[in-house]
């Protein structure tokens, strides 16, 4: 039984050693996905004193005319203490909307 198991494992390792993924073509962007994170969003009350920095074109006001982002972020992984109320905005279910800051309330340390 042991020789049969060893032979099977040898075949498995030999097959995996011959498999080689195509190398990445770094000369172009075609066929690639680019992702990024902008980690300097601020909210009033987050300890930075910068207001709606990067969320709005007016750091003192967040309105449909001043927002500077195209899509509301998915906040499902944020704890309630990491979110700041966005006055005047609500989700489809009527619940008031919130936005995160990269500076948590009061202590000036980035949460991520």
mmCIF file of C-alpha atoms in Angstrom:
data_model
loop_
_atom_site.group_PDB
_atom_site.id
_atom_site.type_symbol
_atom_site.label_atom_id
_atom_site.label_comp_id
_atom_site.label_asym_id
_atom_site.label_seq_id
_atom_site.Cartn_x
_atom_site.Cartn_y
_atom_site.Cartn_z
ATOM 1 C CA UNK A 1 0.000 0.000 0.000
ATOM 2 C CA UNK A 2 2.819 2.423 0.889
ATOM 3 C CA UNK A 3 4.527 2.084 -2.520
ATOM 4 C CA UNK A 4 1.207 2.851 -4.223
ATOM 5 C CA UNK A 5 0.687 5.992 -2.090
ATOM 6 C CA UNK A 6 4.262 7.119 -2.708
ATOM 7 C CA UNK A 7 3.865 6.554 -6.451
ATOM 8 C CA UNK A 8 0.636 8.588 -6.445
ATOM 9 C CA UNK A 9 2.270 11.434 -4.530
ATOM 10 C CA UNK A 10 5.263 11.369 -6.865
ATOM 11 C CA UNK A 11 2.952 11.667 -9.872
ATOM 12 C CA UNK A 12 1.074 14.541 -8.224
ATOM 13 C CA UNK A 13 4.272 16.471 -7.465
ATOM 14 C CA UNK A 14 5.681 15.787 -10.933
ATOM 15 C CA UNK A 15 2.493 17.076 -12.568
ATOM 16 C CA UNK A 16 2.444 20.209 -10.426
ATOM 17 C CA UNK A 17 6.117 20.871 -11.118
ATOM 18 C CA UNK A 18 5.414 20.903 -14.869
ATOM 19 C CA UNK A 19 2.526 23.362 -14.510
ATOM 20 C CA UNK A 20 3.605 26.931 -15.022
ATOM 21 C CA UNK A 21 1.201 29.831 -15.296
ATOM 22 C CA UNK A 22 1.740 32.271 -18.122
ATOM 23 C CA UNK A 23 3.966 35.116 -16.959
ATOM 24 C CA UNK A 24 2.362 38.510 -16.528
ATOM 25 C CA UNK A 25 2.809 40.798 -19.512
ATOM 26 C CA UNK A 26 3.882 44.046 -17.831
ATOM 27 C CA UNK A 27 4.062 45.992 -21.079
ATOM 28 C CA UNK A 28 0.312 46.719 -21.240
ATOM 29 C CA UNK A 29 -2.841 47.026 -19.128
ATOM 30 C CA UNK A 30 -5.129 44.999 -21.407
ATOM 31 C CA UNK A 31 -6.719 42.067 -19.564
ATOM 32 C CA UNK A 32 -5.813 43.338 -16.111
ATOM 33 C CA UNK A 33 -7.852 44.682 -13.220
ATOM 34 C CA UNK A 34 -6.597 47.743 -11.378
ATOM 35 C CA UNK A 35 -7.730 48.378 -7.824
ATOM 36 C CA UNK A 36 -6.844 51.025 -5.354
ATOM 37 C CA UNK A 37 -7.664 52.502 -2.030
ATOM 38 C CA UNK A 38 -7.612 56.174 -1.231
ATOM 39 C CA UNK A 39 -6.822 56.247 2.480
ATOM 40 C CA UNK A 40 -7.186 59.896 3.349
ATOM 41 C CA UNK A 41 -10.934 60.407 3.680
ATOM 42 C CA UNK A 42 -11.930 62.525 6.681
ATOM 43 C CA UNK A 43 -15.243 63.303 8.403
ATOM 44 C CA UNK A 44 -16.317 65.981 10.869
ATOM 45 C CA UNK A 45 -15.703 64.675 14.370
ATOM 46 C CA UNK A 46 -12.952 62.216 13.457
ATOM 47 C CA UNK A 47 -10.180 64.055 15.291
ATOM 48 C CA UNK A 48 -8.487 65.484 12.198
ATOM 49 C CA UNK A 49 -10.447 68.780 12.130
ATOM 50 C CA UNK A 50 -10.548 68.579 8.316
ATOM 51 C CA UNK A 51 -14.308 68.155 7.865
ATOM 52 C CA UNK A 52 -15.570 66.248 4.811
ATOM 53 C CA UNK A 53 -12.065 66.092 3.287
ATOM 54 C CA UNK A 54 -12.070 64.058 0.027
ATOM 55 C CA UNK A 55 -15.769 63.171 0.428
ATOM 56 C CA UNK A 56 -16.878 66.653 -0.635
ATOM 57 C CA UNK A 57 -15.583 69.593 -2.635
ATOM 58 C CA UNK A 58 -16.589 71.721 0.371
ATOM 59 C CA UNK A 59 -15.026 70.385 3.558
ATOM 60 C CA UNK A 60 -17.707 72.121 5.639
ATOM 61 C CA UNK A 61 -20.682 70.685 3.738
ATOM 62 C CA UNK A 62 -21.708 67.347 2.272
ATOM 63 C CA UNK A 63 -24.549 67.775 -0.245
ATOM 64 C CA UNK A 64 -25.535 66.177 -3.556
ATOM 65 C CA UNK A 65 -23.896 69.155 -5.292
ATOM 66 C CA UNK A 66 -20.594 68.888 -3.394
ATOM 67 C CA UNK A 67 -19.921 65.125 -3.155
ATOM 68 C CA UNK A 68 -16.693 64.157 -4.859
ATOM 69 C CA UNK A 69 -17.229 60.402 -5.240
ATOM 70 C CA UNK A 70 -19.281 58.431 -7.764
ATOM 71 C CA UNK A 71 -20.524 55.496 -5.681
ATOM 72 C CA UNK A 72 -21.435 55.136 -2.037
ATOM 73 C CA UNK A 73 -18.914 52.713 -0.510
ATOM 74 C CA UNK A 74 -19.844 49.279 0.823
ATOM 75 C CA UNK A 75 -19.619 49.731 4.580
ATOM 76 C CA UNK A 76 -20.666 46.225 5.612
ATOM 77 C CA UNK A 77 -17.303 45.449 7.232
ATOM 78 C CA UNK A 78 -17.108 48.660 9.275
ATOM 79 C CA UNK A 79 -18.022 48.770 12.945
ATOM 80 C CA UNK A 80 -20.556 51.457 13.906
ATOM 81 C CA UNK A 81 -17.800 53.321 15.797
ATOM 82 C CA UNK A 82 -15.839 53.732 12.556
ATOM 83 C CA UNK A 83 -18.683 55.523 10.742
ATOM 84 C CA UNK A 84 -19.845 59.123 10.765
ATOM 85 C CA UNK A 85 -23.398 60.243 9.952
ATOM 86 C CA UNK A 86 -23.814 61.874 6.551
ATOM 87 C CA UNK A 87 -26.541 64.468 7.227
ATOM 88 C CA UNK A 88 -29.154 64.708 4.499
ATOM 89 C CA UNK A 89 -28.333 61.306 2.977
ATOM 90 C CA UNK A 90 -30.190 58.046 3.558
ATOM 91 C CA UNK A 91 -30.223 54.528 2.177
ATOM 92 C CA UNK A 92 -33.166 53.162 0.182
ATOM 93 C CA UNK A 93 -34.695 51.766 3.367
ATOM 94 C CA UNK A 94 -34.791 55.243 4.944
ATOM 95 C CA UNK A 95 -31.939 54.649 7.387
ATOM 96 C CA UNK A 96 -29.523 57.588 7.631
ATOM 97 C CA UNK A 97 -26.348 57.050 5.630
ATOM 98 C CA UNK A 98 -22.828 57.084 7.051
ATOM 99 C CA UNK A 99 -19.294 57.392 5.758
ATOM 100 C CA UNK A 100 -15.961 56.212 7.173
ATOM 101 C CA UNK A 101 -12.890 58.253 8.001
ATOM 102 C CA UNK A 102 -9.318 57.049 7.942
ATOM 103 C CA UNK A 103 -8.920 58.779 11.321
ATOM 104 C CA UNK A 104 -11.099 57.420 14.112
ATOM 105 C CA UNK A 105 -12.897 59.719 16.482
ATOM 106 C CA UNK A 106 -10.634 61.612 18.832
ATOM 107 C CA UNK A 107 -7.337 59.729 18.959
ATOM 108 C CA UNK A 108 -5.758 60.624 15.604
ATOM 109 C CA UNK A 109 -4.680 57.045 14.781
ATOM 110 C CA UNK A 110 -5.692 55.494 11.470
ATOM 111 C CA UNK A 111 -7.884 52.378 11.909
ATOM 112 C CA UNK A 112 -6.490 50.662 8.813
#
